[in-house]
Short mmCIF file of C-alpha atoms in Angstrom, two decimals:
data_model
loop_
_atom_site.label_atom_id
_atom_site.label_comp_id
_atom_site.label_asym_id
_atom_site.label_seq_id
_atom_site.Cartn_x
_atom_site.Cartn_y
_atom_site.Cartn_z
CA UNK A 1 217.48 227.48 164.35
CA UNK A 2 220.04 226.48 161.98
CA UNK A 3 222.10 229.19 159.45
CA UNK A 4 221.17 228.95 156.16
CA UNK A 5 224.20 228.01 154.34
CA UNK A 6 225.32 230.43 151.88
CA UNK A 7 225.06 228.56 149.02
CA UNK A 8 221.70 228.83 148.89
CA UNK A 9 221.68 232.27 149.27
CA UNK A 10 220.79 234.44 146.32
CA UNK A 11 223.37 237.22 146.03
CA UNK A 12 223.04 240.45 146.83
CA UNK A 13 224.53 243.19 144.13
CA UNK A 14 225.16 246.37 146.27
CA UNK A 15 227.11 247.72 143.88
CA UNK A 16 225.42 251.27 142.05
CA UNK A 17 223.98 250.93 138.68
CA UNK A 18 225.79 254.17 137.51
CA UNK A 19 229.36 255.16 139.63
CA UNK A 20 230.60 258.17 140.55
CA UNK A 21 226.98 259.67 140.11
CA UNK A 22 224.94 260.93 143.66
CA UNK A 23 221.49 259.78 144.07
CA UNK A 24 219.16 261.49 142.56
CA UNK A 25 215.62 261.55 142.58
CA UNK A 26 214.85 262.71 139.28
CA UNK A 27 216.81 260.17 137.66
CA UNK A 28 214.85 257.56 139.43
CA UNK A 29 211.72 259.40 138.39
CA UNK A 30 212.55 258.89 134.94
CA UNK A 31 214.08 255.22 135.31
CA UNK A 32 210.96 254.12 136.36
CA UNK A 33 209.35 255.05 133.04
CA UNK A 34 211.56 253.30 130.61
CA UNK A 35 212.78 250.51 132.66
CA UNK A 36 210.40 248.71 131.88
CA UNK A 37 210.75 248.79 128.32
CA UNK A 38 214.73 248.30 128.30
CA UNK A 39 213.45 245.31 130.23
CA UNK A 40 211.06 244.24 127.10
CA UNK A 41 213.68 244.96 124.43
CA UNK A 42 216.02 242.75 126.13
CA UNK A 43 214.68 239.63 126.26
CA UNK A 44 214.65 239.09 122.61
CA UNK A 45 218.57 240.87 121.84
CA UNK A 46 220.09 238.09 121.41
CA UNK A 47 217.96 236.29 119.03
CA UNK A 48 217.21 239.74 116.50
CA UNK A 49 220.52 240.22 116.51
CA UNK A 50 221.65 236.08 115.26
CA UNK A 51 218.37 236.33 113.14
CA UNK A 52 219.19 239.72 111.34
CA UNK A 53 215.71 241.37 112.80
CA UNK A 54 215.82 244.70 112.92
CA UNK A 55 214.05 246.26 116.08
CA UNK A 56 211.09 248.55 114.35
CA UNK A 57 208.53 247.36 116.75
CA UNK A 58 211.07 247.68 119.52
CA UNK A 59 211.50 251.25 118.41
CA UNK A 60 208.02 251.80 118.34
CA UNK A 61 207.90 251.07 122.06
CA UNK A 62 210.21 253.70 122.61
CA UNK A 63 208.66 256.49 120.84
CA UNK A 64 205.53 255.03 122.51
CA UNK A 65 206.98 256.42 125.91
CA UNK A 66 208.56 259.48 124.06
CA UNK A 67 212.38 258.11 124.88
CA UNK A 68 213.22 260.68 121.84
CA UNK A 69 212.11 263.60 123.89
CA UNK A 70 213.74 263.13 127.00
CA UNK A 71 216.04 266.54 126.35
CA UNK A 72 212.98 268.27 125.70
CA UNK A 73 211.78 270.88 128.03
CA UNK A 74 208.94 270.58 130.27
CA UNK A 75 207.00 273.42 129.35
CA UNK A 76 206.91 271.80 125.78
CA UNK A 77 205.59 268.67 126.88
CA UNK A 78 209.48 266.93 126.95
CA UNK A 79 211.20 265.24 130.20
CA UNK A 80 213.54 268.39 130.90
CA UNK A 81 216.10 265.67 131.46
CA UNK A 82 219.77 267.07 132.22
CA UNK A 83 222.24 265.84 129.38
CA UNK A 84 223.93 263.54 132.40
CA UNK A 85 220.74 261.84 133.25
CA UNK A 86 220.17 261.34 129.44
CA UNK A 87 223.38 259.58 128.97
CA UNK A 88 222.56 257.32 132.02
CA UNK A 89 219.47 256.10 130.84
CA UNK A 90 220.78 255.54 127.18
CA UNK A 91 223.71 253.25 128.62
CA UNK A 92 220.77 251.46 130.52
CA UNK A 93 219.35 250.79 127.02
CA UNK A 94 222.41 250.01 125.65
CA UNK A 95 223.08 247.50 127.83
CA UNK A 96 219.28 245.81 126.77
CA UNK A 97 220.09 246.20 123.52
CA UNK A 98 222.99 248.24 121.76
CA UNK A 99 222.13 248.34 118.45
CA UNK A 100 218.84 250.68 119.48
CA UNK A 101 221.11 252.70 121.18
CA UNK A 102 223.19 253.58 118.45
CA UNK A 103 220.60 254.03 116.15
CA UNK A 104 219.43 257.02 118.10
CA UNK A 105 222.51 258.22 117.96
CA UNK A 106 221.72 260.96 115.06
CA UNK A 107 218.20 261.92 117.05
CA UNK A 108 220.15 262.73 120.08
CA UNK A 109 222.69 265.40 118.26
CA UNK A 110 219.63 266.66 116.72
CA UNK A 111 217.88 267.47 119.74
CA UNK A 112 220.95 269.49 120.88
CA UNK A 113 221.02 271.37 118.08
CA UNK A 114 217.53 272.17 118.38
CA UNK A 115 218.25 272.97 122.10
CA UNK A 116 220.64 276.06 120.97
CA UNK A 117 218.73 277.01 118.24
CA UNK A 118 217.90 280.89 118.36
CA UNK A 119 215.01 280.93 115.95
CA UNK A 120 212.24 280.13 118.42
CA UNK A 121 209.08 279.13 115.99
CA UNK A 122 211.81 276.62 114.40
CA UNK A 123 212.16 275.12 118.21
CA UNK A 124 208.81 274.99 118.77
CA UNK A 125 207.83 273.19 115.40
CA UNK A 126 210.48 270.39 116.36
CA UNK A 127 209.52 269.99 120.22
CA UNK A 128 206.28 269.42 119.36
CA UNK A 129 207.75 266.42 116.50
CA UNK A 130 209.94 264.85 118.96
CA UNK A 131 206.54 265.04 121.72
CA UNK A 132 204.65 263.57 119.61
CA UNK A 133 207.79 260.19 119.17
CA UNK A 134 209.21 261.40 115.90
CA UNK A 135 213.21 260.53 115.87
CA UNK A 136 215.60 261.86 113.09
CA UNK A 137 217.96 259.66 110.92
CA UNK A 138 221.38 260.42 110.09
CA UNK A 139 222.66 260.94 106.12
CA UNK A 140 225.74 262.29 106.79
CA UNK A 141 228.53 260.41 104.95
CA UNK A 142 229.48 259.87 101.14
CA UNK A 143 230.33 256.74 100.33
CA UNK A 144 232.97 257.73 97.36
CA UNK A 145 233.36 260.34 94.87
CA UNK A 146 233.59 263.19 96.72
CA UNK A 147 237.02 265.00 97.85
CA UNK A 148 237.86 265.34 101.46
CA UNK A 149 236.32 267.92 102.93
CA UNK A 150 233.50 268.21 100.73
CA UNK A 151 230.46 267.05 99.47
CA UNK A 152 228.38 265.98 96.68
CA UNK A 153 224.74 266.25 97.97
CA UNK A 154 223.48 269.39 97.24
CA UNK A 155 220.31 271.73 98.10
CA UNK A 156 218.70 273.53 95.33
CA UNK A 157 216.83 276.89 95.72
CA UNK A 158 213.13 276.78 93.88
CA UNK A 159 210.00 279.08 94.36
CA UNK A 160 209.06 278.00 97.45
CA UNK A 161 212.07 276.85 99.50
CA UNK A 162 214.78 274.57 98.65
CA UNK A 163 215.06 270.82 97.06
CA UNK A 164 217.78 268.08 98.15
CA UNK A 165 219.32 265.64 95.76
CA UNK A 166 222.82 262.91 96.92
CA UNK A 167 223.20 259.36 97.85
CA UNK A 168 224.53 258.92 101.38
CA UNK A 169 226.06 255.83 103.30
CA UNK A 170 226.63 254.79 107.10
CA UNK A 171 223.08 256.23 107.37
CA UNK A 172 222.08 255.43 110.87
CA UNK A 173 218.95 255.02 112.28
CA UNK A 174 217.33 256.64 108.96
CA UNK A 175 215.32 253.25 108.08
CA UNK A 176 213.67 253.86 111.66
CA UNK A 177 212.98 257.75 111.68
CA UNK A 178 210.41 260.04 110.50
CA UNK A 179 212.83 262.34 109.40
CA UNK A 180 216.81 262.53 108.69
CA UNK A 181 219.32 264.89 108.81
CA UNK A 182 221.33 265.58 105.59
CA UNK A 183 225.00 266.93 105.38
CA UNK A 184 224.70 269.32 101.82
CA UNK A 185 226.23 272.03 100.53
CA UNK A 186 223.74 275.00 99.01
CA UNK A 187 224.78 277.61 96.03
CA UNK A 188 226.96 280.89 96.52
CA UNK A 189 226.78 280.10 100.55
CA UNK A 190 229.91 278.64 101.55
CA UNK A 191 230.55 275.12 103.97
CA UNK A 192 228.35 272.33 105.63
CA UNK A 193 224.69 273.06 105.49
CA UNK A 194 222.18 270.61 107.35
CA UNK A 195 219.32 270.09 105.60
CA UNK A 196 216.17 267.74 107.14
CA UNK A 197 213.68 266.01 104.77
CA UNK A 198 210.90 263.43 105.68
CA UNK A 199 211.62 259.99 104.88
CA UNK A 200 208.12 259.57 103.97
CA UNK A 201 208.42 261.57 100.76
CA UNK A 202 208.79 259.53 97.57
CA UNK A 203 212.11 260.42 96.49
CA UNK A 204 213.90 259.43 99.32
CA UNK A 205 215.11 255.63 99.33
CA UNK A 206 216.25 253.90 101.65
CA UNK A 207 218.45 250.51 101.81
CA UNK A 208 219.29 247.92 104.29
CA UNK A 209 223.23 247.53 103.36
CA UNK A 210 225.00 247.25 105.67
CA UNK A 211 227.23 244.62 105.83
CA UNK A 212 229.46 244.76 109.07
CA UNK A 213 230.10 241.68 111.24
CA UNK A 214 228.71 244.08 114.34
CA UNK A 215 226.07 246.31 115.09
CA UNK A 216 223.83 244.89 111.98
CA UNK A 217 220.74 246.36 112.96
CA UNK A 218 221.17 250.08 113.06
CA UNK A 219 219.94 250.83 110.00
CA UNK A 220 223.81 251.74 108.62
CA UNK A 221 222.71 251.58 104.85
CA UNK A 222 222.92 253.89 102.17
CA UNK A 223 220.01 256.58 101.21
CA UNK A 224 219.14 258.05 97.95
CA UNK A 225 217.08 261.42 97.71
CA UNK A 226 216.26 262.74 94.76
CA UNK A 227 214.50 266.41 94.75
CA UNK A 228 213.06 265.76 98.15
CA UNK A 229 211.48 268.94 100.22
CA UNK A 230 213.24 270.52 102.48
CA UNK A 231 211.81 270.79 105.59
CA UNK A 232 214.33 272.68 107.73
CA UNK A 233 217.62 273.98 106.95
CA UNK A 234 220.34 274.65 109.02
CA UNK A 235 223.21 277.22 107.53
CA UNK A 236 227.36 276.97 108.76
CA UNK A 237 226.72 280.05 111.29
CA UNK A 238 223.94 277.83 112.96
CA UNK A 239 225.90 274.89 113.46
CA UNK A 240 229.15 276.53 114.88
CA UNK A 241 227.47 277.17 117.81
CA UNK A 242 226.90 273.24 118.71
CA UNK A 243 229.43 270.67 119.43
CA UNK A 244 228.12 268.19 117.32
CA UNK A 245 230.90 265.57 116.94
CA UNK A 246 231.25 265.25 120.70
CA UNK A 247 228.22 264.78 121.38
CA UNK A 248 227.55 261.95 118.69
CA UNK A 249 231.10 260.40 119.77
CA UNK A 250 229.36 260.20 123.38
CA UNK A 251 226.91 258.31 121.97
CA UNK A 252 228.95 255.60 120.83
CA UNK A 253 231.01 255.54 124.41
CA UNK A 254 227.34 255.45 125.58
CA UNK A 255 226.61 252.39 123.84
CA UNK A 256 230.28 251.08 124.61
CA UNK A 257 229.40 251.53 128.45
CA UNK A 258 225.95 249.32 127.40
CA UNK A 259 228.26 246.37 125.87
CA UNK A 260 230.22 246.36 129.14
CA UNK A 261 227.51 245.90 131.00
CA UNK A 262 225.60 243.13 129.06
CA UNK A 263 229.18 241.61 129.23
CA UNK A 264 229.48 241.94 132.78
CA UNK A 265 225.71 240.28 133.19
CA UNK A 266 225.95 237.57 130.94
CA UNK A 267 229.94 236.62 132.76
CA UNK A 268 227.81 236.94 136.40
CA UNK A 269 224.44 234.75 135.17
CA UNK A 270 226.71 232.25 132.79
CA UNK A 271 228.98 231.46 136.10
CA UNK A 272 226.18 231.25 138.35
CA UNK A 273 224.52 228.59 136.12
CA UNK A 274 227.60 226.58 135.03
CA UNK A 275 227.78 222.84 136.67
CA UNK A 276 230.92 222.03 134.73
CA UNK A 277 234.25 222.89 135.45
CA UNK A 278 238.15 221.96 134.29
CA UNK A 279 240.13 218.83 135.14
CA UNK A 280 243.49 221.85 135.68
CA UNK A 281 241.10 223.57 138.06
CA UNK A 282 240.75 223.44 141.53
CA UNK A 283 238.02 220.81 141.51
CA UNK A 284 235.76 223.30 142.57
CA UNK A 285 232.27 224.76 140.98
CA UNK A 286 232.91 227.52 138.41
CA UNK A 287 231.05 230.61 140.78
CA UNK A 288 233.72 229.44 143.54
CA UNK A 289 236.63 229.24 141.21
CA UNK A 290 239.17 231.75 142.20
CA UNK A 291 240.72 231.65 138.76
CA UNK A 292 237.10 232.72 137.40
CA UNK A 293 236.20 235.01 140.03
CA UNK A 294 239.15 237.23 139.45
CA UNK A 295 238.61 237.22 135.75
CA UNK A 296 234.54 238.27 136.52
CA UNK A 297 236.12 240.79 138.97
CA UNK A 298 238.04 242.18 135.74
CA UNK A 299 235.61 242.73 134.06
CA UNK A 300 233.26 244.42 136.83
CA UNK A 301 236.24 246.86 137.16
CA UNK A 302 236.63 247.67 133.69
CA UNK A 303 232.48 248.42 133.43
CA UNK A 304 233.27 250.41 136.87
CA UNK A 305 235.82 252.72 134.71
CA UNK A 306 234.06 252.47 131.43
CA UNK A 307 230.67 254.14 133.21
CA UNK A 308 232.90 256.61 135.01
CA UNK A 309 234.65 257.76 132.12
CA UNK A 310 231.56 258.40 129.55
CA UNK A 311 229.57 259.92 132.45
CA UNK A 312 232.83 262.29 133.52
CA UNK A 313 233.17 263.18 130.04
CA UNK A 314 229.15 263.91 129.25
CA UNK A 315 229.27 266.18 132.97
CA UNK A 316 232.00 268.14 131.09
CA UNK A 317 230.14 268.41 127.84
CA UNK A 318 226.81 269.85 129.82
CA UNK A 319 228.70 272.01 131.67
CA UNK A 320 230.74 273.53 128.68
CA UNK A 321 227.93 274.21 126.60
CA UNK A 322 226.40 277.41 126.43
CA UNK A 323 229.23 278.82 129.39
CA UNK A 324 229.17 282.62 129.02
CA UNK A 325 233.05 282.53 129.28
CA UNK A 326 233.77 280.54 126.20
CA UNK A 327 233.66 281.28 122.78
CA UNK A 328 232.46 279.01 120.05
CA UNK A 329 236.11 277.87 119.53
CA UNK A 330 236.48 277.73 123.05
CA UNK A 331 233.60 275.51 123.50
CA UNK A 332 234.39 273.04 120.60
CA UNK A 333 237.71 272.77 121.89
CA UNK A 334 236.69 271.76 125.39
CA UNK A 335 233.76 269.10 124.50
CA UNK A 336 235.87 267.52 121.88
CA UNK A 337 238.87 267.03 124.27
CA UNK A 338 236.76 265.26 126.52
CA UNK A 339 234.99 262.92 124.17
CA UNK A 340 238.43 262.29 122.64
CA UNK A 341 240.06 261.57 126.00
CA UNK A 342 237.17 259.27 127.07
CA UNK A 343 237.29 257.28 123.31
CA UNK A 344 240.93 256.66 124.12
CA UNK A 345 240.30 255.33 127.02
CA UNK A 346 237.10 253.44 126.96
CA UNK A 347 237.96 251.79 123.56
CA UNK A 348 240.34 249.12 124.45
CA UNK A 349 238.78 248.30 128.47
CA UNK A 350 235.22 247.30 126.46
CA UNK A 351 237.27 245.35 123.88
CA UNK A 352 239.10 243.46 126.74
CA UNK A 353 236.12 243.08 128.71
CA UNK A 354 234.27 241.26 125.67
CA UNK A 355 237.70 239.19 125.20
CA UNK A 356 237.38 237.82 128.39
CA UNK A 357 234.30 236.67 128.77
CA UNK A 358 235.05 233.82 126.86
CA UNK A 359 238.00 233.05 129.38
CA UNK A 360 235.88 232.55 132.74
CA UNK A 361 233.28 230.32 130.80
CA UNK A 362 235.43 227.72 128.33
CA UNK A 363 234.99 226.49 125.19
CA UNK A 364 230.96 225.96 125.17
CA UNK A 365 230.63 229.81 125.44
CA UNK A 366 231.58 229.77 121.48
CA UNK A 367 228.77 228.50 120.33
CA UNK A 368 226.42 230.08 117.90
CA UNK A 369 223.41 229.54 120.10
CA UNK A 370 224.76 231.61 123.49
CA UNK A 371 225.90 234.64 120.34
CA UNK A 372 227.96 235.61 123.52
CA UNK A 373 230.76 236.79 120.71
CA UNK A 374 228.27 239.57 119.28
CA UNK A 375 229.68 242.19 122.59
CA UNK A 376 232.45 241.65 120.92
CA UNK A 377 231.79 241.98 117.25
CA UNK A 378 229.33 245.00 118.26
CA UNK A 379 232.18 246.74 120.20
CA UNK A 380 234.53 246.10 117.62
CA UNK A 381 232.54 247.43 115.32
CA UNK A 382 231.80 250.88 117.28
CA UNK A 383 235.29 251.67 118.18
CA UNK A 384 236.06 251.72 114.15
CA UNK A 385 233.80 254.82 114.41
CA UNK A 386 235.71 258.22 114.22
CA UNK A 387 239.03 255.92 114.81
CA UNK A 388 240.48 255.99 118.48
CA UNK A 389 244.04 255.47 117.32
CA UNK A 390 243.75 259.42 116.14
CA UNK A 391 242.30 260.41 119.34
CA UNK A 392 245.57 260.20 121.67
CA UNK A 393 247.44 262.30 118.96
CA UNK A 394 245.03 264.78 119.09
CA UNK A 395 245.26 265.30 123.22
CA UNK A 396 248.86 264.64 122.72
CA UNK A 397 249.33 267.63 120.39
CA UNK A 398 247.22 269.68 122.60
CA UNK A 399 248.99 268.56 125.70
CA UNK A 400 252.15 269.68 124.66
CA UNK A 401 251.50 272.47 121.84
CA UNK A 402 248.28 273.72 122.62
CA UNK A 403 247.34 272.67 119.25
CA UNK A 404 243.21 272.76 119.24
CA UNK A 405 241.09 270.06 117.53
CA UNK A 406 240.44 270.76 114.00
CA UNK A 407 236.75 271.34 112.93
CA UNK A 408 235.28 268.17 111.45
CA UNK A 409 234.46 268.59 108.01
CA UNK A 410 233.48 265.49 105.32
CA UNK A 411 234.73 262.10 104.94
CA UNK A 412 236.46 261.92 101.78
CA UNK A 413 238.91 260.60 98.80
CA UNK A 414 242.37 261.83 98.73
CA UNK A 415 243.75 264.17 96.08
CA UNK A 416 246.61 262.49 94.31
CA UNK A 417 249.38 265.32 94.34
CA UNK A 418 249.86 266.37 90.43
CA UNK A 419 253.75 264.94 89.80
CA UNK A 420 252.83 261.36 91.68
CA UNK A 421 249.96 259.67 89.33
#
């Protein structure tokens, strides 16, 4: 009997979905259920994303399958997913499609907030919400007019509980949810409240703004509410407790991790495929280039690290959170080190990665119909989130002064100094 030469041998990828992560049963348990529809949601990326469609129904399938309540205990009808195997399985969804996996990105702090919360009939109300494939929006960010540090949204106290009136921008995933958080402040009660309304109630409207060259379908418009019910609030002394700007700055590595990936697959299938090659080559097809290889072997490397890093960083977060021997300080300090290490790292590999896709498959690659450029402009456009270039400073300072990150507080306008008008 004859071999079989090689070329017609399909290859075999040996390689692990996730590095640096043992096997683990559970995890595969839980694959197996939304696989399947990361595997539906990515055969039409592409095209929603050159066509401007945002992914409702495609969200629908996920809440179908109760994606949303993956963090959720099992003795209140969640997954009881750890916050490791989480992460994995939203970078698997990134990489189908990373515009749904940012929109979540609100839902996901939520739930950990929920997670810590002490009032227990509060906990219950919103297990059984996310159960049932409710997801929560993000209103977070002012557009303009308010001073750094502070906000204009405001609750109001009535009769029966309180009322919520602002416009908000950068609002997330709110077009998609059932419900939204809301960054306010409240009367006589100092700092940051979070207050969460239905977007179902008539005075809250929302628009579909957002006009970034990346990550156009995540819902990132602006939000008016005027004198909407509030459902639940959540007070300053409540929130302290929760690392909440780690945890959505994971999300965006998450979805960073994603882009590699769908980089790294569309380099492999785009090489595979390609019949024409250079005249300053070796003469030889494209998938036996050495040139090409090396660059495709780049990339692979850089997904390799990019995975590593986010899942390092999200082991550190779990394992930080809710330690008996750290304080609240303590415990901020630690998760946002780690998210801030990983952003600085993570940041400029996907951006490279993306970059050099183009260089392994030539000119033809640019065109509009592959949208191969969209890793790009979508990882472009996530790394302008919470900036990386301040991240290194930050570790820096700690590094050498033990200076601790600085509780996040509103996105705002500068003061001018009276004496330089």
């Amino acid at each position: 009997m004859s071999a079989v030469p090689i070329d017609d041998v399909a290859p075999r990828h040996l390689l692990k979905l996730t590095p640096g992560v043992p096997a683990d049963d559970r995890y595969d348990e839980l694959a197996g259920i939304f696989r399947p529809v990361f595997a539906r949601i990515a055969e039409g990326a592409a095209e929603r994303d050159a066509d401007r469609i945002l992914p409702i129904e495609q969200v629908g399938w996920l809440n179908q399958v109760r994606f949303g309540a993956l963090r959720v205990p099992r003795e209140a009808g969640g997954f009881g997913a750890s916050l490791v195997d989480s992460f994995r399985l939203l970078i698997e969804l990134a990489e189908a499609d990373s515009q749904i996996a940012q929109l979540l990105r609100s839902h996901i702090g939520f739930v950990e907030s929920v997670l810590l919360l002490e009032d227990e009939a509060v906990k219950a109300r919103w297990f059984a919400r996310f159960v049932a494939g409710q997801i929560v929006g993000n209103a977070y960010t002012e557009r303009a007019g308010n001073d750094l540090g502070k906000l204009n949204t405001a609750v109001e106290p009535t009769g029966t509980g309180w009322l919520l009136s602002g416009e908000k921008y950068y609002c997330t995933g709110t077009i998609f949810a059932d419900w939204v958080a809301v960054t306010a402040v409240a009367p006589q009660v100092p700092g940051r409240h979070v207050a969460v309304v239905s977007t179902r109630h008539s005075g809250v409207q929302i628009y579909d703004d957002w006009d970034g060259f990346g990550q156009q379908l995540t819902g990132t418009g602006s939000t008016r509410f005027t004198h909407v019910p509030v459902d639940t609030l959540l007070d300053p002394a409540v929130l302290d407790v929760h690392p909440e700007s780690a945890i959505f700055q994971l999300v965006l590595l998450a979805v960073q991790a994603g882009i590699a990936r769908a980089v790294l697959a569309d380099a492999r299938l785009q090489t595979q495929a390609r019949t024409r090659t250079f005249s300053t080559g070796t003469g030889q097809p494209s998938r036996r280039e050495p040139q090409v290889l090396q660059v495709i072997g780049e990339i692979s490397a850089a997904t390799f690290a990019v995975d590593a890093i986010v899942l390092a960083a999200t082991a550190e977060l779990e394992a930080a959170i809710g330690q008996p021997g750290l304080s609240n300080a303590e415990q901020y300090a630690v998760c946002e080190l780690a998210a801030n290490r990983a952003q600085a790292a993570v940041q400029p590999l996907v951006l490279q990665a993306a970059t050099q896709l183009f260089d392994g498959l030539g000119a033809s690659s640019t065109s509009t119909r592959c949208n191969l450029d969209r890793h790009w402009r979508n990882a472009r456009t996530v790394a302008t989130h919470n900036p990386a270039m301040y991240k290194s400073r930050i570790v820096g300072d700690y590094e050498v002064n033990a200076t601790v990150p600085r509780k996040l507080s509103a996105v705002g306008d500068l003061k001018t100094p009276k004496g330089e008008q």
